[in-house]
Coordinates of C-alpha atoms and ligand atoms in Angstrom, one line a residue:
M1 CA 33.1 20.6 4.5
T2 CA 30.7 22.2 6.7
E3 CA 29.5 20.9 9.8
K4 CA 27.0 18.4 10.0
I5 CA 23.7 20.6 12.2
K6 CA 22.2 16.9 13.2
N7 CA 23.4 13.7 13.5
V8 CA 21.8 10.4 11.8
E9 CA 20.0 9.7 14.8
E10 CA 17.9 13.4 14.3
M11 CA 17.6 12.9 10.9
S12 CA 14.5 9.8 11.3
I13 CA 13.2 7.8 13.9
W14 CA 13.7 4.1 11.6
E15 CA 16.7 2.4 11.4
D16 CA 16.4 1.2 7.2
A17 CA 16.3 4.9 6.9
H18 CA 20.1 5.6 9.1
K19 CA 21.6 2.4 7.9
M20 CA 21.0 4.6 4.3
I21 CA 22.0 8.1 5.5
R22 CA 25.3 6.4 7.0
K23 CA 25.6 3.9 3.9
A24 CA 24.9 7.9 1.3
E25 CA 27.7 9.3 4.0
R26 CA 30.4 6.5 3.2
E27 CA 29.7 6.0 -0.7
G28 CA 29.9 10.2 -0.7
I29 CA 26.2 10.5 -2.0
E30 CA 24.3 13.6 -1.9
T31 CA 20.5 13.6 0.1
A32 CA 18.1 15.8 1.1
W33 CA 19.3 17.0 4.4
D34 CA 22.3 17.0 3.2
R35 CA 20.9 20.3 0.8
L36 CA 18.9 21.5 4.0
E37 CA 21.6 22.6 5.2
Q38 CA 23.4 24.2 2.3
Q39 CA 20.3 26.1 2.5
T40 CA 20.6 26.8 5.9
P41 CA 19.2 30.1 7.3
H42 CA 16.4 30.1 4.6
C43 CA 15.5 34.2 3.6
T44 CA 13.0 35.8 6.5
F45 CA 11.3 37.1 3.4
G46 CA 10.0 34.3 1.6
E47 CA 9.3 32.4 4.8
S48 CA 6.9 35.0 5.6
G49 CA 5.8 35.2 2.5
V50 CA 6.2 39.1 2.4
C51 CA 8.7 39.5 -1.0
C52 CA 7.0 39.6 -4.4
R53 CA 7.9 39.1 -7.6
I54 CA 4.5 39.5 -9.5
C55 CA 5.5 42.0 -11.5
T56 CA 9.0 43.6 -13.1
M57 CA 8.3 47.6 -10.9
G58 CA 9.5 44.7 -8.5
P59 CA 10.6 42.6 -6.4
C60 CA 9.6 43.9 -3.7
R61 CA 10.2 43.3 0.2
I62 CA 8.2 43.9 2.8
S63 CA 10.0 45.7 6.2
K64 CA 9.8 48.1 8.8
K65 CA 11.9 50.3 6.6
A66 CA 9.7 49.4 3.7
P67 CA 6.1 49.0 4.1
L68 CA 5.0 48.8 0.3
G69 CA 6.0 47.6 -2.7
V70 CA 6.7 50.0 -5.5
C71 CA 2.7 49.7 -6.8
G72 CA 1.8 50.6 -2.6
A73 CA 0.9 46.9 -1.9
D74 CA 1.4 45.6 1.4
A75 CA 2.4 42.6 3.4
D76 CA -1.6 41.8 3.7
V77 CA -1.7 42.0 0.5
I78 CA 1.6 40.3 -0.8
V79 CA 1.2 37.5 1.4
A80 CA -2.4 37.0 0.2
R81 CA -1.5 37.0 -3.4
N82 CA 1.3 34.6 -2.4
F83 CA -0.5 32.2 -0.6
G84 CA -3.6 32.2 -3.4
R85 CA -0.8 31.2 -5.9
F86 CA 0.9 28.5 -3.5
L87 CA -2.8 26.8 -3.4
A88 CA -3.8 27.1 -6.9
G89 CA -0.5 25.0 -7.4
G90 CA -2.0 22.3 -5.1
A91 CA -5.4 22.7 -6.4
A92 CA -3.8 22.0 -10.2
G93 CA -2.0 19.4 -8.9
H94 CA -4.5 17.1 -8.3
S95 CA -7.1 18.3 -10.7
D96 CA -4.9 17.6 -13.5
H97 CA -4.3 14.2 -12.1
G98 CA -8.2 13.9 -11.9
R99 CA -8.7 15.2 -15.7
D100 CA -5.7 12.0 -16.4
C101 CA -8.8 9.8 -15.0
I102 CA -11.3 11.9 -16.8
E103 CA -9.2 11.3 -20.0
A104 CA -8.2 7.1 -19.1
F105 CA -12.4 6.9 -18.6
H106 CA -13.3 9.1 -21.9
A107 CA -11.0 6.6 -24.3
V108 CA -12.4 3.4 -22.6
A109 CA -16.1 4.6 -23.2
H110 CA -15.6 5.9 -26.2
G111 CA -13.7 2.3 -27.1
E112 CA -10.4 3.9 -27.8
T113 CA -8.4 2.1 -25.4
E114 CA -7.8 -2.0 -25.6
D115 CA -5.4 -1.4 -22.1
Y116 CA -8.2 -0.1 -20.1
H117 CA -11.2 -1.2 -18.9
I118 CA -14.5 -0.7 -16.6
K119 CA -13.3 -2.7 -13.2
D120 CA -16.3 -1.9 -11.0
E121 CA -19.3 -1.1 -13.3
A122 CA -21.3 -1.5 -10.1
K123 CA -19.4 2.1 -8.8
L124 CA -19.5 3.4 -12.0
L125 CA -23.5 2.5 -12.5
R126 CA -24.3 4.0 -8.6
I127 CA -22.0 7.2 -9.4
A128 CA -23.8 8.0 -12.9
A129 CA -27.0 7.7 -10.7
E130 CA -25.3 9.8 -8.2
H131 CA -24.9 13.0 -10.7
G132 CA -28.9 11.9 -12.5
I133 CA -27.9 10.2 -15.7
E134 CA -30.1 7.3 -16.9
T135 CA -28.6 4.2 -16.5
N136 CA -31.7 1.8 -16.5
G137 CA -31.4 -0.7 -19.3
R138 CA -28.6 0.9 -21.0
E139 CA -25.3 0.2 -22.0
V140 CA -23.2 0.0 -19.0
L141 CA -20.6 2.7 -22.0
D142 CA -22.7 4.2 -22.7
V143 CA -23.3 5.4 -19.3
A144 CA -19.3 5.5 -18.8
K145 CA -19.5 8.1 -21.5
D146 CA -22.1 11.0 -19.9
L147 CA -20.2 9.7 -16.7
A148 CA -16.9 11.5 -18.4
D149 CA -19.0 14.5 -20.2
E150 CA -20.3 15.3 -16.6
F151 CA -17.1 15.7 -15.2
F152 CA -15.4 16.9 -17.7
E153 CA -17.5 20.0 -17.5
S154 CA -17.0 20.7 -13.8
F155 CA -13.3 21.4 -14.6
G156 CA -15.1 24.0 -17.4
T157 CA -16.3 27.3 -16.7
K158 CA -20.3 27.4 -17.9
R159 CA -21.8 25.4 -14.4
K160 CA -22.7 26.6 -11.6
K161 CA -21.5 24.1 -9.3
T162 CA -19.2 21.4 -9.9
S163 CA -20.2 17.3 -9.7
F164 CA -20.2 16.4 -6.2
L165 CA -21.9 18.8 -4.5
H166 CA -24.9 17.0 -3.9
R167 CA -22.9 15.2 -1.8
V168 CA -22.1 18.4 0.8
P169 CA -25.0 17.9 4.0
K170 CA -27.3 21.2 3.6
K171 CA -26.0 23.7 7.2
Q172 CA -22.6 22.9 5.5
M173 CA -23.6 24.3 1.7
E174 CA -26.1 26.8 3.4
T175 CA -22.7 28.2 4.5
W176 CA -20.4 27.8 1.6
E177 CA -23.5 29.9 -0.4
K178 CA -23.7 32.3 2.6
L179 CA -19.3 33.4 1.9
G180 CA -20.0 33.1 -2.1
I181 CA -17.8 29.8 -1.9
V182 CA -19.4 27.5 -4.1
P183 CA -16.6 26.0 -6.6
R184 CA -18.1 26.6 -9.9
G185 CA -15.2 24.9 -12.2
V186 CA -12.5 23.1 -11.2
D187 CA -9.9 25.2 -14.1
R188 CA -11.7 28.7 -13.1
E189 CA -11.3 29.3 -10.0
I190 CA -7.8 28.2 -10.6
T191 CA -7.5 30.4 -13.4
E192 CA -10.1 33.2 -11.2
M193 CA -7.1 32.6 -8.9
M194 CA -4.5 33.9 -11.2
H195 CA -6.1 36.6 -12.6
R196 CA -6.9 37.9 -9.3
T197 CA -3.3 37.4 -7.9
H198 CA -2.5 39.7 -10.8
M199 CA -0.8 43.3 -10.1
G200 CA -3.7 45.9 -9.8
C201 CA -6.8 43.3 -9.5
D202 CA -6.8 41.7 -5.9
N203 CA -5.8 44.2 -2.9
D204 CA -7.9 43.0 -0.2
A205 CA -6.4 40.3 1.8
T206 CA -9.4 38.6 3.1
N207 CA -11.0 39.0 -0.6
T208 CA -8.6 37.4 -1.8
M209 CA -8.6 34.3 0.7
L210 CA -12.5 33.8 0.2
H211 CA -11.6 32.6 -3.6
A212 CA -9.0 30.5 -2.0
L213 CA -11.6 28.4 -0.4
R214 CA -14.1 28.8 -2.8
M215 CA -10.7 27.3 -5.5
C216 CA -9.5 24.5 -3.0
L217 CA -13.4 23.4 -2.7
A218 CA -13.1 22.6 -6.0
D219 CA -10.1 21.0 -5.7
G220 CA -11.9 18.7 -3.1
W221 CA -14.9 18.0 -4.0
A222 CA -14.9 17.9 -7.5
G223 CA -11.1 17.3 -8.8
S224 CA -9.9 14.5 -5.8
M225 CA -13.8 13.2 -5.6
I226 CA -13.1 13.0 -9.2
A227 CA -9.6 11.6 -9.8
T228 CA -10.9 8.8 -6.9
E229 CA -14.1 7.8 -7.9
L230 CA -12.7 7.2 -11.7
S231 CA -9.4 5.4 -10.3
D232 CA -12.2 3.0 -8.0
I233 CA -14.2 2.6 -11.7
L234 CA -11.0 1.6 -13.2
F235 CA -9.1 -0.1 -11.3
G236 CA -11.7 -1.8 -9.2
T237 CA -12.8 0.1 -5.2
P238 CA -10.0 -1.1 -2.3
T239 CA -10.9 -3.9 -0.1
P240 CA -9.1 -4.7 3.1
R241 CA -6.2 -7.0 2.3
K242 CA -2.8 -7.0 3.4
A243 CA 0.2 -5.7 2.4
Q244 CA 3.9 -4.8 3.7
V245 CA 6.2 -1.9 4.0
N246 CA 9.8 -0.2 4.5
L247 CA 13.1 -0.7 2.6
G248 CA 12.9 -4.0 3.2
V249 CA 10.1 -5.4 0.7
L250 CA 13.0 -5.0 -1.8
K251 CA 14.4 -8.5 -2.4
K252 CA 18.0 -9.6 -2.7
D253 CA 17.7 -11.5 -5.9
Q254 CA 15.6 -10.0 -8.3
V255 CA 14.6 -7.4 -10.5
N256 CA 13.4 -4.4 -7.5
I257 CA 11.6 -1.9 -9.7
L258 CA 10.0 1.0 -8.0
V259 CA 6.9 2.6 -8.9
H260 CA 6.0 6.8 -7.4
G261 CA 4.0 9.3 -8.4
H262 CA 0.0 9.7 -8.4
N263 CA -1.9 8.0 -10.9
P264 CA -2.7 4.2 -10.8
I265 CA -2.7 4.5 -14.8
V266 CA 0.7 4.2 -14.9
S267 CA 1.4 1.9 -11.7
E268 CA -1.4 -1.1 -13.0
K269 CA 0.0 -0.6 -16.1
I270 CA 3.6 -1.9 -14.4
L271 CA 1.9 -4.3 -12.3
E272 CA 0.4 -5.9 -14.9
A273 CA 3.9 -6.3 -16.9
V274 CA 5.7 -8.2 -14.1
N275 CA 3.8 -10.3 -13.7
E276 CA 3.8 -11.7 -17.4
Q277 CA 5.5 -15.7 -17.9
E278 CA 8.0 -13.9 -20.8
F279 CA 9.5 -11.0 -17.9
I280 CA 9.9 -13.8 -15.2
D281 CA 11.6 -15.9 -17.4
L282 CA 14.0 -13.4 -18.6
A283 CA 14.7 -12.2 -15.4
K284 CA 15.7 -15.8 -14.1
E285 CA 17.2 -16.3 -17.9
K286 CA 19.5 -12.8 -16.4
G287 CA 20.0 -15.0 -13.1
A288 CA 17.3 -13.0 -10.8
T289 CA 14.9 -14.7 -9.4
G290 CA 12.2 -13.2 -9.9
I291 CA 10.6 -9.5 -10.6
N292 CA 10.0 -7.2 -7.6
L293 CA 7.7 -4.2 -7.5
A294 CA 7.2 -1.9 -4.7
G295 CA 5.8 1.2 -3.9
L296 CA 6.6 4.6 -3.1
C297 CA 4.1 8.1 -1.7
C298 CA 1.1 8.0 -2.8
T299 CA 1.1 5.3 -6.5
G300 CA 2.2 2.8 -3.7
N301 CA -0.7 4.1 -1.5
E302 CA -2.5 3.4 -5.4
L303 CA -1.4 -0.1 -5.7
M304 CA -0.9 -1.0 -1.9
M305 CA -4.3 -0.1 -1.6
R306 CA -6.0 -2.5 -4.5
Q307 CA -3.3 -5.1 -5.1
G308 CA -1.5 -5.4 -1.7
I309 CA 1.8 -4.4 -3.3
P310 CA 4.6 -3.0 -0.7
M311 CA 5.4 -0.5 -0.1
A312 CA 9.6 0.4 0.0
G313 CA 9.1 4.0 1.5
N314 CA 7.1 7.8 1.6
H315 CA 8.3 11.1 0.2
L316 CA 12.2 10.9 2.5
M317 CA 13.0 7.6 1.6
T318 CA 12.7 7.9 -1.9
E319 CA 16.9 8.8 -2.2
L320 CA 17.7 6.4 0.1
A321 CA 15.4 3.5 -1.7
I322 CA 17.7 3.6 -4.5
I323 CA 20.6 3.6 -1.9
T324 CA 19.8 0.5 -1.3
G325 CA 22.1 -0.3 -4.9
A326 CA 19.2 -2.8 -4.9
V327 CA 16.9 -1.2 -7.2
E328 CA 16.9 -1.8 -11.1
L329 CA 14.5 1.0 -13.0
I330 CA 12.4 3.7 -11.1
V331 CA 9.5 4.6 -12.7
V332 CA 7.6 8.1 -12.7
D333 CA 4.5 10.0 -13.4
Y334 CA 4.3 13.1 -11.7
Q335 CA 3.9 14.9 -8.2
C336 CA 6.9 14.7 -5.1
I337 CA 9.6 13.3 -7.2
M338 CA 12.7 14.9 -6.2
P339 CA 14.5 15.5 -9.2
S340 CA 17.9 14.4 -7.4
L341 CA 16.6 11.0 -7.7
V342 CA 18.2 10.8 -11.3
Q343 CA 21.6 12.0 -9.5
V344 CA 21.6 9.0 -6.9
G345 CA 20.3 6.6 -9.7
N346 CA 23.3 7.7 -11.6
C347 CA 26.0 6.8 -9.0
F348 CA 24.4 3.1 -9.1
H349 CA 22.6 1.3 -11.8
T350 CA 19.9 2.3 -11.5
K351 CA 17.8 3.9 -14.5
M352 CA 14.7 6.8 -13.9
V353 CA 12.3 6.4 -16.0
T354 CA 9.6 9.6 -17.2
T355 CA 6.2 8.7 -18.4
A356 CA 4.2 12.0 -18.4
D357 CA 5.0 14.9 -20.9
K358 CA 4.0 17.1 -18.8
A359 CA 6.9 16.0 -15.9
K360 CA 10.4 15.0 -17.4
F361 CA 13.6 14.6 -15.6
T362 CA 16.5 15.8 -17.6
G363 CA 19.2 12.9 -17.5
A364 CA 16.0 10.4 -17.6
D365 CA 14.5 8.5 -20.1
H366 CA 11.7 8.7 -21.6
V367 CA 8.6 6.7 -22.5
K368 CA 5.4 8.0 -23.1
F369 CA 2.1 7.1 -21.6
E370 CA -1.2 7.0 -23.8
M371 CA -4.1 5.9 -23.5
H372 CA -3.8 3.3 -26.5
N373 CA -0.3 2.1 -25.8
G374 CA -0.2 1.9 -21.8
M375 CA 0.8 -2.0 -21.9
E376 CA 3.2 -1.6 -24.5
Q377 CA 4.9 0.8 -23.1
A378 CA 4.9 -1.0 -19.2
R379 CA 6.6 -3.6 -21.2
K380 CA 8.7 -1.7 -22.6
V381 CA 9.7 -0.3 -18.7
V382 CA 9.8 -3.6 -17.8
R383 CA 12.9 -5.4 -20.2
M384 CA 14.4 -2.4 -20.0
A385 CA 14.9 -2.4 -15.6
I386 CA 15.4 -6.5 -16.6
E387 CA 18.3 -5.7 -18.6
R388 CA 20.0 -3.7 -16.0
Y389 CA 20.0 -6.0 -13.4
S390 CA 23.4 -7.9 -14.6
M391 CA 24.4 -4.2 -14.4
R392 CA 24.0 -4.7 -10.4
D393 CA 27.0 -4.5 -8.1
H394 CA 26.3 -7.0 -5.8
D395 CA 28.3 -6.1 -3.4
R396 CA 27.4 -2.5 -2.4
V397 CA 23.4 -3.6 -2.4
E398 CA 22.2 -3.2 1.5
I399 CA 18.7 -4.2 2.7
P400 CA 18.7 -2.3 5.8
C401 CA 15.7 -4.3 7.6
E402 CA 12.7 -6.3 7.4
P403 CA 9.8 -5.3 6.4
V404 CA 6.5 -4.8 8.8
D405 CA 3.4 -6.5 8.1
I406 CA 0.3 -4.3 7.3
M407 CA -4.0 -3.8 6.7
T408 CA -5.0 -1.7 4.2
G409 CA -7.2 -1.1 1.3
F410 CA -10.1 1.3 3.3
S411 CA -12.3 3.0 1.0
N412 CA -15.5 4.1 2.0
E413 CA -17.4 1.1 0.9
A414 CA -15.1 -1.5 2.5
L415 CA -15.3 0.5 5.8
L416 CA -19.1 0.0 5.6
E417 CA -19.2 -3.0 4.6
A418 CA -16.3 -4.0 7.9
L419 CA -19.8 -2.2 9.7
G420 CA -22.2 -4.4 8.6
G421 CA -23.7 -2.6 5.7
T422 CA -24.3 0.6 8.2
L423 CA -23.1 4.1 9.8
T424 CA -24.9 3.2 12.5
P425 CA -22.7 0.6 14.6
L426 CA -19.9 4.1 14.4
I427 CA -22.4 6.7 15.1
D428 CA -23.5 4.5 18.1
S429 CA -20.1 4.2 19.3
I430 CA -19.3 8.0 18.5
K431 CA -22.0 8.8 20.6
A432 CA -21.4 6.5 23.2
G433 CA -18.0 8.1 24.1
K434 CA -16.1 4.6 23.0
I435 CA -14.8 6.5 19.8
R436 CA -15.2 9.7 21.0
G437 CA -13.9 11.7 17.9
V438 CA -12.0 10.6 13.5
V439 CA -9.1 12.4 13.2
G440 CA -6.9 12.5 9.4
I441 CA -4.0 12.8 9.7
V442 CA -2.6 13.5 6.1
G443 CA 0.3 14.6 4.0
C444 CA 4.2 14.3 4.3
N445 CA 7.5 13.9 5.2
N446 CA 10.0 17.5 5.4
P447 CA 13.7 17.4 6.4
K448 CA 13.0 19.9 8.6
Y449 CA 11.5 17.5 11.4
K450 CA 12.6 14.5 12.4
H451 CA 11.2 12.4 9.9
D452 CA 8.2 10.6 10.7
Y453 CA 8.6 11.6 14.6
C454 CA 5.6 13.4 14.6
N455 CA 3.8 11.4 11.8
V456 CA 3.4 8.1 14.3
N457 CA 3.6 9.8 18.0
L458 CA 0.4 11.8 16.6
T459 CA -1.0 8.5 15.6
R460 CA -0.4 6.8 18.5
E461 CA -1.5 9.9 21.2
L462 CA -4.9 9.9 19.5
I463 CA -5.8 6.2 19.9
K464 CA -4.7 5.9 23.0
K465 CA -7.7 9.0 23.8
D466 CA -10.1 6.7 21.7
I467 CA -9.8 8.7 19.1
L468 CA -10.1 6.4 15.6
V469 CA -7.7 7.4 12.9
I470 CA -7.6 7.8 9.4
V471 CA -4.4 8.3 7.3
T472 CA -3.6 8.6 3.4
G473 CA -0.2 9.6 1.7
C474 CA 3.2 9.1 2.8
V475 CA 1.8 9.4 6.5
T476 CA 0.5 5.8 5.7
T477 CA 4.1 4.6 5.2
A478 CA 5.2 6.1 8.4
A479 CA 1.6 4.6 10.9
G480 CA 3.1 1.4 8.9
K481 CA 6.3 1.1 9.8
A482 CA 5.4 1.6 13.5
G483 CA 3.2 -0.9 13.3
L484 CA -0.4 1.0 14.0
L485 CA -1.4 -0.6 10.6
V486 CA -2.5 -3.8 11.7
P487 CA -5.5 -4.9 14.3
E488 CA -3.6 -6.1 16.8
A489 CA -2.1 -2.2 17.4
I490 CA -5.7 -2.3 19.4
E491 CA -3.6 -3.1 22.0
Q492 CA -2.0 0.5 22.2
A493 CA -5.8 1.9 21.6
G494 CA -7.7 3.2 24.4
A495 CA -10.5 0.9 26.4
G496 CA -13.3 2.5 23.8
L497 CA -11.8 1.9 20.9
K498 CA -9.5 -1.0 21.8
E499 CA -13.7 -2.3 22.4
V500 CA -15.1 -1.7 18.7
C501 CA -12.0 -1.9 16.7
G502 CA -11.5 -5.3 18.1
S503 CA -15.0 -6.7 18.1
L504 CA -15.0 -6.0 14.1
G505 CA -11.8 -6.7 13.6
I506 CA -10.4 -3.3 12.1
P507 CA -7.0 -2.3 12.5
P508 CA -7.7 1.3 15.2
V509 CA -5.8 3.1 12.8
I510 CA -7.2 2.9 9.1
H511 CA -5.3 3.0 5.9
M512 CA -8.0 5.1 3.6
G513 CA -5.5 5.7 0.8
S514 CA -3.5 8.3 -1.8
C515 CA -3.7 11.9 -1.0
V516 CA -6.3 12.7 -4.0
D517 CA -8.7 9.8 -1.7
N518 CA -8.5 12.5 1.1
A519 CA -11.9 12.8 -0.9
R520 CA -12.9 9.8 0.9
I521 CA -12.9 11.4 4.2
L522 CA -14.7 14.2 3.1
Q523 CA -17.5 11.7 1.7
L524 CA -17.3 9.6 5.3
A525 CA -17.5 13.3 6.6
A526 CA -20.0 14.4 4.6
L527 CA -22.1 10.9 5.6
L528 CA -21.8 11.6 9.4
A529 CA -23.1 14.8 9.0
N530 CA -26.0 13.7 6.8
D531 CA -26.9 10.9 9.2
L532 CA -27.1 13.0 11.9
G533 CA -29.0 16.5 10.1
V534 CA -25.5 18.1 11.5
S535 CA -23.2 20.4 9.2
I536 CA -19.7 19.0 9.2
S537 CA -18.1 21.2 11.5
D538 CA -20.6 20.4 14.0
L539 CA -19.2 16.4 13.9
P540 CA -16.4 15.6 15.9
L541 CA -13.4 15.2 13.7
A542 CA -10.0 17.3 13.1
A543 CA -7.5 16.3 10.5
S544 CA -3.4 17.0 10.5
S545 CA -0.8 16.9 8.3
P546 CA 2.5 17.1 11.1
E547 CA 5.0 17.3 8.8
W548 CA 4.0 18.9 5.2
Y549 CA 5.7 20.3 3.0
S550 CA 3.4 20.2 -0.4
E551 CA 1.5 23.0 -2.3
K552 CA -0.6 20.5 -2.7
A553 CA -0.7 19.8 1.5
A554 CA -1.2 23.6 2.2
T555 CA -4.6 23.3 -0.3
I556 CA -6.1 19.5 1.3
G557 CA -5.6 21.7 4.7
T558 CA -7.9 24.8 3.2
Y559 CA -10.7 23.0 2.0
A560 CA -10.5 20.9 4.6
V561 CA -10.9 23.7 7.5
A562 CA -14.0 25.3 4.2
S563 CA -15.7 22.0 4.8
G564 CA -15.4 22.3 8.3
I565 CA -12.5 20.2 9.5
Y566 CA -10.2 22.1 12.6
T567 CA -7.2 21.0 10.9
H568 CA -3.9 20.8 11.8
L569 CA -0.3 21.6 10.8
G570 CA 2.8 21.5 12.0
H571 CA 4.8 24.2 11.1
P572 CA 2.6 27.6 9.1
P573 CA 2.6 28.1 5.7
N574 CA 4.7 30.9 4.7
I575 CA 2.3 33.6 5.5
T576 CA 3.4 34.9 8.8
G577 CA 4.1 38.1 7.3
S578 CA 0.5 39.1 7.1
P579 CA -1.5 39.9 10.3
V580 CA -4.0 39.8 8.4
V581 CA -4.0 36.1 7.1
T582 CA -2.7 34.9 9.9
N583 CA -5.5 36.0 12.0
L584 CA -8.0 34.8 9.4
A585 CA -6.7 31.4 9.4
L586 CA -5.9 30.9 13.2
N587 CA -9.4 32.5 14.6
G588 CA -10.9 34.2 11.6
L589 CA -12.2 31.4 10.2
D590 CA -14.0 30.0 13.1
D591 CA -16.3 32.3 12.9
I592 CA -17.5 31.9 9.9
L593 CA -16.9 28.0 9.1
G594 CA -16.9 26.6 12.6
A595 CA -13.3 25.3 12.1
C596 CA -9.6 26.7 11.3
F597 CA -6.0 25.4 11.5
A598 CA -3.5 25.4 14.4
I599 CA 0.0 24.8 14.0
E600 CA 2.2 23.4 16.8
P601 CA 5.4 21.3 15.8
D602 CA 5.5 19.4 19.1
P603 CA 3.1 15.9 18.6
F604 CA 1.9 15.6 22.2
K605 CA 1.3 18.9 21.8
A606 CA -0.8 18.8 19.1
A607 CA -2.8 15.8 20.4
D608 CA -3.6 17.7 23.2
L609 CA -5.0 20.8 20.7
I610 CA -7.1 18.3 19.1
D611 CA -8.6 16.9 21.9
E612 CA -9.8 19.7 22.9
R613 CA -11.4 20.7 19.5
I614 CA -12.9 17.0 20.0
K615 CA -14.3 17.3 23.3
L616 CA -15.7 21.1 22.6
K617 CA -17.6 19.2 19.9
R618 CA -19.2 16.8 21.6
K619 CA -20.4 19.2 23.5
G620 CA -21.8 20.8 21.3
L621 CA -23.9 17.8 19.9
G622 CA -25.2 16.8 23.4
L623 CA -22.6 13.9 23.9
E624 CA -21.1 12.9 27.3
E625 CA -17.8 12.0 27.8
Ligands
XCC1 FE1 3.7 14.1 -2.0 FE2 0.9 12.0 -2.2 FE3 3.0 14.4 0.2 FE4 3.7 12.1 0.2 S1 1.7 12.9 0.6 S2 4.6 14.0 0.1 S3 2.2 15.5 -1.1 S4 2.9 12.1 -1.8 NI1 0.8 13.1 -0.3
SF4_2 FE1 6.5 45.4 -6.0 FE2 3.7 45.5 -6.3 FE3 5.5 44.5 -8.9 FE4 4.7 43.3 -6.4 S1 3.2 43.9 -7.8 S2 6.6 43.1 -7.4 S3 5.0 44.7 -4.5 S4 5.3 46.9 -7.7

């Protein structure tokens, strides 16, 4: 065995993680940290983005000795193409999730399913009206049919603009028009990126990156925004509610089912099924006291926001959740699901079930969810979980801690309601400097970092500086475990933020949902900019993804910057081999968009960088500190 690079305390900041990593070591179970060690050191050509595999005259690797690929492409072109395709993967992930939501919504509108319904009619009518669809005196389902068509069109190639661009502030839109980056169709922009990056097409790094901005804008303002708004229409717009987080939400004496992935279409049905009396009785027959459903990653966020279902953990906790030995079944749809979960499950009695044809895992059982059979399939999955309870080895069960309370459910609608119906109190607080700015901290975990160290410390530092923090994605669980998602956390905030949040009864760190729900942050930014009659890039806003890992996270960062929001990342994407692309990301974009990326692994220094930026933007608006 090779020497461990890190001790357990250096891998994560959490007690539940430490205990489960130790249990894994005792029981000889491999985790992401072990495999990271086997993969280290990483290939420096790959890391800096200068390895090109786009055609079979290569692969080519750029170095001082060999500065051009066989075709003559230099490091800038190769990095831009690789990064363009990386971002296309992220845009495709969110947006195809959005398309699945449209398909569900379309099936409801056309009466093709009994299993899904319109839950928030008022929101449906509001969004339809936003898109110029007649709502007066019409059947709700007829309006829904038109809205489904509107959204499908947003993915196509015939229009000049996607849906939701009417939400973009005027000045911001003028910037995009000038740069030629107004997104046309979601699929079109992704396909065009694949085309441009084929050998012999776009051989100008800056030009490729401009298209990357357009493609990512299509993801944020259309693909993701459609996913968010339709999920609200189908399953309800989130409202503030209590929930709990960490591995302590698993129950020793109950059948534990975990939902993992992203789209509420599967997890909402599983939730309905676990509450059916027939299954509760069956679980009791098998010796359990009940059925416990908990979430992981973003599907966990979706269920937590709308239903208050507890969150077992974020990305790096997914293997560790199974290592408790208490999980009967883990049911997944797509994205961020480590294939290793099958192997870890095999070390216990844990069954993994896949539900989407586009995300099968060798070794897992496949129960295909379709619009017409969601409930039937959910019942099948819950029955499988209950049947496995008798296979559990109770001597191997270890639930490592007590759960922590959180407050969730802050959709923009809910936030507006908490503010008394208008944004004015928030804007007044910003003007008065009680809230100096707003920062969205989003994204993932990455075993290259001490798990959640940056996520938590950056959040803490910002609220100390009177900066309101909005969290989504896997940062949510980090902030929740740290006790930052409850109203009492105002004690850790600066005096101004403490006063404002205290009077509203809200936490200084607001949970706004899953990763597609970063679209809610875009909408909020647009509302603030419109209210002040400025561009988003004029606002004292920033975004951060301290521990990001995925293509999707890079895409989110890129649409944030393209939308005028300064964005901090803990580490750079694989672009450092190109001076042109790197300079564009860190400086050049600032000149054309009023926003750029910043890279800083240290959360305390990152908080200072963000603080400086907020000062600058406040000054630009003529606001006092
Ligand atoms: Fe995935 Fe969305 Fe990242 Fe978490 S935050 S690891 S992308 S689940 Ni999106
Ligand atoms: Fe090499 Fe050019 Fe082919 Fe890339 S596209 S593999 S640089 S020959």
